[in-house]
């Protein structure tokens, strides 16, 4: 026999009552063991309610989730310099739509730091607006391009002979002349449309003497001996010129990678007279590839891109990355006549679909 001392208070009273039931007067023996074990198996009361613990864990989990989402947002939309759309729109839209081979001098290529900073701020602002509407998914290279920009110091991977004036998209394969297979469909379509495009040029051509006013549709002199007639200028269709060149317009509509909704996108006829020369320059971006379809290619004409010389051939296409330093010259005699090419701006084959959509939003033509 052994004697148990009951605790004080209510629990003591309860235990004494139990002792009386089992063994009487609080004296417990071995015969009382089964009852004690049954009593001990009753549920144990926790020091605080289970619903309260569950609510606390839920609040903690919600707080951690909110912190994680906030961190992701900050990572995806870092504070970058921004500019109002009105003050920067002219800088973006005015750059990419220039001369036939290289484009007009673009913002940032003039060497003025303030202009480059304003353009960079506008690109960043528009990119954040795109991400708020859609997503940051697949925007790694575009974000880096918007943050860094190809200033005079050069962004990551910018070579001395490749300095795009407005947008440098990092990690794109960079070669002065892109293989034809990279844009096989569009190259073959343009080459199969050679005769129709040539007929359109003959219909709108003139003597290019410079002694008479420019015919309707032709752009003023952008360089001595350089003329152009554009069907698309800075991503905007030129309806009058397209109606006058139905064969060329049909070919453009059939292209898969034409930058038709982007200020970097141009298409049209480029004429270079004998003795004319376009000095060394770089285009506005490495995100595009310029396709040159030779229409009239007299001897003595040369295109040098990144130090590599090439010549045009009638009915054949050259794919050129004009973000490389390049020059164009017509060293033939006046009897040879002008050099004529049909130029179309295509997406670089290694720019992904999500990146194209974002850049179309950022560099959309002005309404």
CSV table of C-alpha atoms in Angstrom, one decimal:
chain,number,residue,atom,x,y,z
A,1,UNK,CA,0.0,0.0,0.0
A,2,UNK,CA,1.2,3.6,-0.8
A,3,UNK,CA,-0.4,6.9,0.1
A,4,UNK,CA,-0.8,9.8,-2.5
A,5,UNK,CA,-0.8,13.4,-1.4
A,6,UNK,CA,-3.5,15.3,-3.3
A,7,UNK,CA,-2.6,18.8,-4.7
A,8,UNK,CA,-4.2,22.0,-3.2
A,9,UNK,CA,-7.1,23.9,-4.7
A,10,UNK,CA,-9.7,22.7,-7.2
A,11,UNK,CA,-7.4,20.1,-8.7
A,12,UNK,CA,-6.7,18.8,-5.2
A,13,UNK,CA,-10.4,18.4,-4.5
A,14,UNK,CA,-10.9,16.7,-7.8
A,15,UNK,CA,-8.1,14.2,-7.1
A,16,UNK,CA,-9.4,13.6,-3.5
A,17,UNK,CA,-12.8,12.9,-4.9
A,18,UNK,CA,-11.2,10.4,-7.3
A,19,UNK,CA,-9.3,8.9,-4.5
A,20,UNK,CA,-12.4,8.4,-2.5
A,21,UNK,CA,-14.2,6.8,-5.5
A,22,UNK,CA,-11.3,4.4,-6.2
A,23,UNK,CA,-9.9,3.6,-2.8
A,24,UNK,CA,-11.7,5.8,-0.3
A,25,UNK,CA,-10.2,8.5,2.0
A,26,UNK,CA,-7.3,9.2,-0.5
A,27,UNK,CA,-5.7,5.8,0.2
A,28,UNK,CA,-4.7,4.2,-3.2
A,29,UNK,CA,-3.6,0.7,-3.7
A,30,UNK,CA,-2.5,-1.5,-6.6
A,31,UNK,CA,-6.1,-2.5,-7.2
A,32,UNK,CA,-6.8,1.2,-8.1
A,33,UNK,CA,-4.2,1.3,-10.9
A,34,UNK,CA,-6.6,0.7,-13.8
A,35,UNK,CA,-8.9,3.6,-12.8
A,36,UNK,CA,-5.9,5.9,-12.4
A,37,UNK,CA,-4.7,5.1,-15.9
A,38,UNK,CA,-8.1,5.7,-17.4
A,39,UNK,CA,-8.3,9.1,-15.5
A,40,UNK,CA,-4.8,10.1,-16.8
A,41,UNK,CA,-5.9,9.4,-20.5
A,42,UNK,CA,-8.4,12.3,-20.4
A,43,UNK,CA,-7.5,15.3,-22.8
A,44,UNK,CA,-4.9,17.7,-21.5
A,45,UNK,CA,-5.9,21.4,-21.5
A,46,UNK,CA,-3.3,23.6,-23.2
A,47,UNK,CA,-2.3,26.8,-21.4
A,48,UNK,CA,-3.8,28.9,-24.4
A,49,UNK,CA,-6.7,28.1,-26.8
A,50,UNK,CA,-5.9,26.3,-30.1
A,51,UNK,CA,-7.9,28.7,-32.3
A,52,UNK,CA,-5.7,31.6,-31.0
A,53,UNK,CA,-2.6,29.7,-31.9
A,54,UNK,CA,-4.0,29.0,-35.4
A,55,UNK,CA,-4.8,32.7,-35.9
A,56,UNK,CA,-1.3,33.8,-34.9
A,57,UNK,CA,0.3,31.4,-37.3
A,58,UNK,CA,-2.0,32.6,-40.1
A,59,UNK,CA,-1.1,36.2,-39.4
A,60,UNK,CA,2.6,35.4,-39.4
A,61,UNK,CA,2.4,33.5,-42.7
A,62,UNK,CA,0.4,36.5,-44.2
A,63,UNK,CA,3.1,38.9,-43.1
A,64,UNK,CA,5.9,36.8,-44.5
A,65,UNK,CA,4.0,36.5,-47.8
A,66,UNK,CA,3.4,40.2,-48.0
A,67,UNK,CA,7.1,40.9,-47.3
A,68,UNK,CA,8.1,38.4,-50.1
A,69,UNK,CA,5.7,40.0,-52.6
A,70,UNK,CA,7.0,43.5,-51.7
A,71,UNK,CA,10.6,42.3,-52.2
A,72,UNK,CA,9.7,40.9,-55.7
A,73,UNK,CA,8.0,44.1,-56.7
A,74,UNK,CA,11.0,46.2,-55.6
A,75,UNK,CA,13.3,43.9,-57.5
A,76,UNK,CA,11.3,44.1,-60.6
A,77,UNK,CA,10.7,47.8,-60.6
A,78,UNK,CA,13.8,49.5,-59.2
A,79,UNK,CA,13.8,53.3,-59.0
A,80,UNK,CA,15.2,54.6,-62.2
A,81,UNK,CA,15.3,58.1,-63.5
A,82,UNK,CA,12.0,59.0,-65.3
A,83,UNK,CA,11.0,61.8,-67.5
A,84,UNK,CA,7.6,63.1,-68.5
A,85,UNK,CA,6.3,61.7,-71.8
A,86,UNK,CA,5.9,65.1,-73.4
A,87,UNK,CA,9.5,66.2,-72.9
A,88,UNK,CA,11.0,62.9,-74.0
A,89,UNK,CA,8.7,61.8,-76.8
A,90,UNK,CA,10.4,63.9,-79.4
A,91,UNK,CA,13.7,62.4,-78.4
A,92,UNK,CA,12.6,58.8,-79.0
A,93,UNK,CA,10.5,59.2,-82.0
A,94,UNK,CA,12.9,61.5,-83.8
A,95,UNK,CA,15.9,59.2,-83.7
A,96,UNK,CA,15.3,55.9,-85.5
A,97,UNK,CA,13.6,57.0,-88.7
A,98,UNK,CA,16.5,58.5,-90.6
A,99,UNK,CA,18.6,58.0,-93.7
A,100,UNK,CA,18.3,54.9,-95.7
A,101,UNK,CA,21.4,53.1,-94.6
A,102,UNK,CA,21.9,54.3,-91.0
A,103,UNK,CA,18.9,56.3,-89.8
A,104,UNK,CA,19.0,59.9,-88.6
A,105,UNK,CA,21.4,60.6,-85.8
A,106,UNK,CA,19.6,59.2,-82.8
A,107,UNK,CA,19.3,60.6,-79.3
A,108,UNK,CA,22.4,59.6,-77.3
A,109,UNK,CA,24.6,59.4,-80.4
A,110,UNK,CA,25.4,63.1,-80.4
A,111,UNK,CA,27.5,62.7,-77.3
A,112,UNK,CA,25.4,65.0,-75.1
A,113,UNK,CA,25.0,63.4,-71.7
A,114,UNK,CA,21.8,65.2,-70.9
A,115,UNK,CA,20.0,64.0,-74.0
A,116,UNK,CA,21.0,60.4,-73.3
A,117,UNK,CA,19.9,60.6,-69.7
A,118,UNK,CA,16.5,62.0,-70.7
A,119,UNK,CA,16.0,59.2,-73.3
A,120,UNK,CA,17.1,56.5,-70.8
A,121,UNK,CA,14.6,57.9,-68.2
A,122,UNK,CA,11.8,57.8,-70.8
A,123,UNK,CA,12.5,54.2,-71.8
A,124,UNK,CA,12.6,53.2,-68.1
A,125,UNK,CA,9.3,54.9,-67.4
A,126,UNK,CA,7.5,53.3,-70.4
A,127,UNK,CA,8.9,49.9,-69.5
A,128,UNK,CA,7.6,50.1,-65.9
A,129,UNK,CA,4.2,51.1,-67.4
A,130,UNK,CA,4.3,48.0,-69.6
A,131,UNK,CA,5.2,45.7,-66.6
A,132,UNK,CA,2.3,47.1,-64.5
A,133,UNK,CA,-0.1,46.3,-67.4
A,134,UNK,CA,1.4,42.9,-68.3
A,135,UNK,CA,4.3,41.3,-66.5
A,136,UNK,CA,8.1,41.5,-65.9
A,137,UNK,CA,8.4,37.9,-67.1
A,138,UNK,CA,11.1,37.6,-69.8
A,139,UNK,CA,12.1,41.2,-69.4
A,140,UNK,CA,15.6,40.6,-68.0
A,141,UNK,CA,17.6,41.9,-71.0
A,142,UNK,CA,15.1,44.7,-71.7
A,143,UNK,CA,15.4,45.9,-68.1
A,144,UNK,CA,19.2,45.9,-68.2
A,145,UNK,CA,19.1,47.8,-71.5
A,146,UNK,CA,16.7,50.4,-70.0
A,147,UNK,CA,18.9,50.8,-66.9
A,148,UNK,CA,22.3,50.9,-68.5
A,149,UNK,CA,21.9,52.5,-72.0
A,150,UNK,CA,24.8,52.7,-74.4
A,151,UNK,CA,26.3,56.0,-73.4
A,152,UNK,CA,29.8,57.1,-74.4
A,153,UNK,CA,31.2,54.9,-71.6
A,154,UNK,CA,29.6,51.9,-73.3
A,155,UNK,CA,27.3,49.4,-71.7
A,156,UNK,CA,28.3,45.8,-71.0
A,157,UNK,CA,29.4,44.0,-74.1
A,158,UNK,CA,29.4,47.1,-76.3
A,159,UNK,CA,32.4,46.9,-78.6
A,160,UNK,CA,34.2,49.9,-79.9
A,161,UNK,CA,32.8,49.3,-83.4
A,162,UNK,CA,29.3,48.6,-82.1
A,163,UNK,CA,27.7,51.5,-80.4
A,164,UNK,CA,23.9,51.8,-81.0
A,165,UNK,CA,22.8,55.3,-80.3
A,166,UNK,CA,19.6,54.6,-78.3
A,167,UNK,CA,19.1,51.0,-77.1
A,168,UNK,CA,21.7,48.3,-76.6
A,169,UNK,CA,20.1,44.9,-75.8
A,170,UNK,CA,22.7,42.8,-74.0
A,171,UNK,CA,23.6,39.2,-74.8
A,172,UNK,CA,22.5,39.3,-78.4
A,173,UNK,CA,24.8,37.5,-80.9
A,174,UNK,CA,26.7,40.3,-82.7
A,175,UNK,CA,28.0,40.0,-86.2
A,176,UNK,CA,28.1,42.7,-88.8
A,177,UNK,CA,26.4,40.6,-91.5
A,178,UNK,CA,23.7,38.2,-90.2
A,179,UNK,CA,23.4,34.8,-92.0
A,180,UNK,CA,20.5,34.6,-94.5
A,181,UNK,CA,19.1,31.5,-92.7
A,182,UNK,CA,18.4,33.6,-89.6
A,183,UNK,CA,15.5,35.2,-91.5
A,184,UNK,CA,14.9,32.7,-94.2
A,185,UNK,CA,11.2,33.2,-94.7
A,186,UNK,CA,11.4,37.0,-95.1
A,187,UNK,CA,14.6,36.9,-97.2
A,188,UNK,CA,13.0,34.4,-99.7
A,189,UNK,CA,9.8,36.4,-99.8
A,190,UNK,CA,11.5,39.6,-100.6
A,191,UNK,CA,13.8,38.0,-103.3
A,192,UNK,CA,10.7,36.4,-104.9
A,193,UNK,CA,9.1,39.8,-105.0
A,194,UNK,CA,12.2,41.4,-106.7
A,195,UNK,CA,10.5,42.1,-110.1
A,196,UNK,CA,7.4,43.6,-108.5
A,197,UNK,CA,9.4,45.8,-106.2
A,198,UNK,CA,11.6,46.9,-109.1
A,199,UNK,CA,8.6,47.8,-111.2
A,200,UNK,CA,7.3,49.9,-108.3
A,201,UNK,CA,10.6,51.8,-108.2
A,202,UNK,CA,10.5,52.5,-111.9
A,203,UNK,CA,7.0,53.9,-111.5
A,204,UNK,CA,8.1,56.4,-108.9
A,205,UNK,CA,11.6,57.1,-110.1
A,206,UNK,CA,12.9,60.3,-111.5
A,207,UNK,CA,16.2,61.6,-112.9
A,208,UNK,CA,17.7,62.5,-109.5
A,209,UNK,CA,19.5,65.4,-111.1
A,210,UNK,CA,18.7,67.8,-108.2
A,211,UNK,CA,17.8,70.5,-110.6
A,212,UNK,CA,14.1,70.0,-110.3
A,213,UNK,CA,11.9,70.0,-107.2
A,214,UNK,CA,11.6,66.6,-105.5
A,215,UNK,CA,8.7,64.6,-106.8
A,216,UNK,CA,5.8,63.7,-104.4
A,217,UNK,CA,6.8,61.2,-101.8
A,218,UNK,CA,10.5,61.5,-102.0
A,219,UNK,CA,12.3,62.8,-98.8
A,220,UNK,CA,14.7,65.8,-98.9
A,221,UNK,CA,18.4,65.3,-99.1
A,222,UNK,CA,19.7,63.6,-95.9
A,223,UNK,CA,23.2,63.6,-97.3
A,224,UNK,CA,24.7,64.7,-100.6
A,225,UNK,CA,23.6,62.4,-103.3
A,226,UNK,CA,21.2,60.3,-101.0
A,227,UNK,CA,17.5,60.1,-101.6
A,228,UNK,CA,14.8,57.9,-100.2
A,229,UNK,CA,11.1,57.1,-100.6
A,230,UNK,CA,9.6,55.4,-97.5
A,231,UNK,CA,6.6,53.2,-97.3
A,232,UNK,CA,7.0,53.0,-93.5
A,233,UNK,CA,8.8,55.7,-91.5
A,234,UNK,CA,9.5,55.2,-87.8
A,235,UNK,CA,6.9,52.5,-87.5
A,236,UNK,CA,4.1,54.5,-89.3
A,237,UNK,CA,2.7,53.6,-92.7
A,238,UNK,CA,2.9,56.2,-95.4
A,239,UNK,CA,-0.5,55.6,-97.2
A,240,UNK,CA,0.2,57.6,-100.3
A,241,UNK,CA,3.5,55.9,-101.0
A,242,UNK,CA,2.1,52.5,-100.2
A,243,UNK,CA,-0.7,53.0,-102.8
A,244,UNK,CA,1.9,54.0,-105.4
A,245,UNK,CA,4.0,50.9,-104.7
A,246,UNK,CA,1.5,48.0,-104.4
A,247,UNK,CA,4.0,45.2,-105.1
A,248,UNK,CA,6.4,46.4,-102.4
A,249,UNK,CA,3.5,46.9,-100.0
A,250,UNK,CA,2.2,43.4,-100.5
A,251,UNK,CA,5.7,42.0,-99.8
A,252,UNK,CA,5.9,44.0,-96.6
A,253,UNK,CA,2.5,42.7,-95.4
A,254,UNK,CA,3.7,39.1,-95.9
A,255,UNK,CA,6.9,39.5,-93.7
A,256,UNK,CA,6.9,37.8,-90.3
A,257,UNK,CA,9.5,39.9,-88.5
A,258,UNK,CA,9.0,43.4,-90.0
A,259,UNK,CA,9.2,46.0,-87.3
A,260,UNK,CA,6.0,47.6,-88.5
A,261,UNK,CA,4.7,48.9,-85.2
A,262,UNK,CA,8.0,50.3,-83.7
A,263,UNK,CA,9.8,53.6,-84.2
A,264,UNK,CA,12.9,51.6,-85.1
A,265,UNK,CA,11.0,50.2,-88.2
A,266,UNK,CA,11.4,51.7,-91.6
A,267,UNK,CA,11.0,50.3,-95.2
A,268,UNK,CA,11.5,51.9,-98.5
A,269,UNK,CA,13.7,52.7,-101.5
A,270,UNK,CA,17.2,54.1,-101.0
A,271,UNK,CA,19.1,55.8,-103.8
A,272,UNK,CA,22.8,56.7,-103.8
A,273,UNK,CA,24.2,58.7,-106.7
A,274,UNK,CA,27.7,58.1,-108.2
A,275,UNK,CA,30.3,59.8,-106.1
A,276,UNK,CA,28.1,59.9,-103.0
A,277,UNK,CA,29.3,58.6,-99.6
A,278,UNK,CA,27.7,58.2,-96.2
A,279,UNK,CA,30.3,58.6,-93.5
A,280,UNK,CA,30.8,56.2,-90.7
A,281,UNK,CA,28.0,56.0,-88.2
A,282,UNK,CA,26.0,53.5,-86.0
A,283,UNK,CA,22.3,52.8,-86.0
A,284,UNK,CA,20.0,53.4,-83.0
A,285,UNK,CA,19.8,49.8,-81.8
A,286,UNK,CA,21.1,46.3,-82.1
A,287,UNK,CA,17.6,44.8,-81.7
A,288,UNK,CA,17.0,45.1,-85.4
A,289,UNK,CA,18.5,43.8,-88.6
A,290,UNK,CA,18.4,45.8,-91.8
A,291,UNK,CA,17.6,43.8,-94.9
A,292,UNK,CA,18.9,45.2,-98.2
A,293,UNK,CA,17.4,43.9,-101.4
A,294,UNK,CA,19.5,44.9,-104.3
A,295,UNK,CA,17.5,46.5,-107.2
A,296,UNK,CA,20.2,48.3,-109.2
A,297,UNK,CA,23.8,47.7,-108.2
A,298,UNK,CA,26.4,49.2,-110.5
A,299,UNK,CA,30.1,48.4,-110.1
A,300,UNK,CA,32.0,50.5,-107.6
A,301,UNK,CA,29.4,50.3,-104.8
A,302,UNK,CA,30.5,49.1,-101.4
A,303,UNK,CA,29.1,48.6,-97.9
A,304,UNK,CA,31.5,48.3,-95.1
A,305,UNK,CA,30.1,47.1,-91.7
A,306,UNK,CA,32.3,46.6,-88.7
A,307,UNK,CA,35.3,46.6,-91.0
A,308,UNK,CA,33.9,43.9,-93.3
A,309,UNK,CA,33.3,45.0,-96.9
A,310,UNK,CA,30.4,43.6,-98.9
A,311,UNK,CA,28.7,44.4,-102.2
A,312,UNK,CA,25.1,44.2,-103.2
A,313,UNK,CA,23.7,41.9,-105.9
A,314,UNK,CA,20.5,42.5,-107.8
A,315,UNK,CA,17.7,40.3,-106.6
A,316,UNK,CA,19.6,39.2,-103.5
A,317,UNK,CA,19.3,40.3,-99.9
A,318,UNK,CA,22.0,41.3,-97.4
A,319,UNK,CA,21.2,41.2,-93.6
A,320,UNK,CA,23.1,44.0,-91.8
A,321,UNK,CA,23.4,44.8,-88.2
A,322,UNK,CA,23.7,48.5,-88.6
A,323,UNK,CA,24.5,49.1,-84.9
A,324,UNK,CA,28.0,48.4,-86.0
A,325,UNK,CA,30.1,51.3,-87.4
A,326,UNK,CA,29.4,51.3,-91.1
A,327,UNK,CA,30.0,53.3,-94.3
A,328,UNK,CA,28.4,53.3,-97.7
A,329,UNK,CA,30.0,54.6,-100.9
A,330,UNK,CA,29.2,54.7,-104.6
A,331,UNK,CA,32.6,55.0,-106.3
A,332,UNK,CA,31.3,54.4,-109.8
A,333,UNK,CA,31.2,56.8,-112.7
A,334,UNK,CA,28.2,59.0,-113.6
A,335,UNK,CA,27.4,56.6,-116.5
A,336,UNK,CA,26.9,53.8,-114.1
A,337,UNK,CA,23.8,55.3,-112.7
A,338,UNK,CA,22.5,55.3,-109.1
A,339,UNK,CA,22.7,52.4,-106.7
A,340,UNK,CA,19.1,51.4,-105.6
A,341,UNK,CA,18.2,49.1,-102.8
A,342,UNK,CA,15.0,48.3,-101.0
A,343,UNK,CA,15.5,48.4,-97.3
A,344,UNK,CA,13.4,46.8,-94.6
A,345,UNK,CA,14.0,46.7,-90.8
A,346,UNK,CA,13.5,43.3,-89.3
A,347,UNK,CA,13.7,42.1,-85.7
A,348,UNK,CA,17.0,40.6,-84.7
A,349,UNK,CA,16.3,36.8,-84.8
A,350,UNK,CA,17.5,36.4,-81.2
A,351,UNK,CA,15.0,38.9,-79.7
A,352,UNK,CA,12.3,36.8,-78.0
A,353,UNK,CA,8.6,37.3,-78.6
A,354,UNK,CA,8.0,38.8,-75.1
A,355,UNK,CA,10.9,41.2,-75.6
A,356,UNK,CA,9.5,42.3,-79.0
A,357,UNK,CA,6.1,42.9,-77.4
A,358,UNK,CA,7.6,45.0,-74.7
A,359,UNK,CA,9.8,47.0,-77.1
A,360,UNK,CA,6.8,47.7,-79.4
A,361,UNK,CA,5.1,49.1,-76.3
A,362,UNK,CA,8.1,51.2,-75.2
A,363,UNK,CA,8.9,52.5,-78.7
A,364,UNK,CA,5.4,52.7,-80.1
A,365,UNK,CA,5.0,55.4,-82.8
A,366,UNK,CA,3.3,58.6,-81.8
A,367,UNK,CA,-0.4,58.6,-82.5
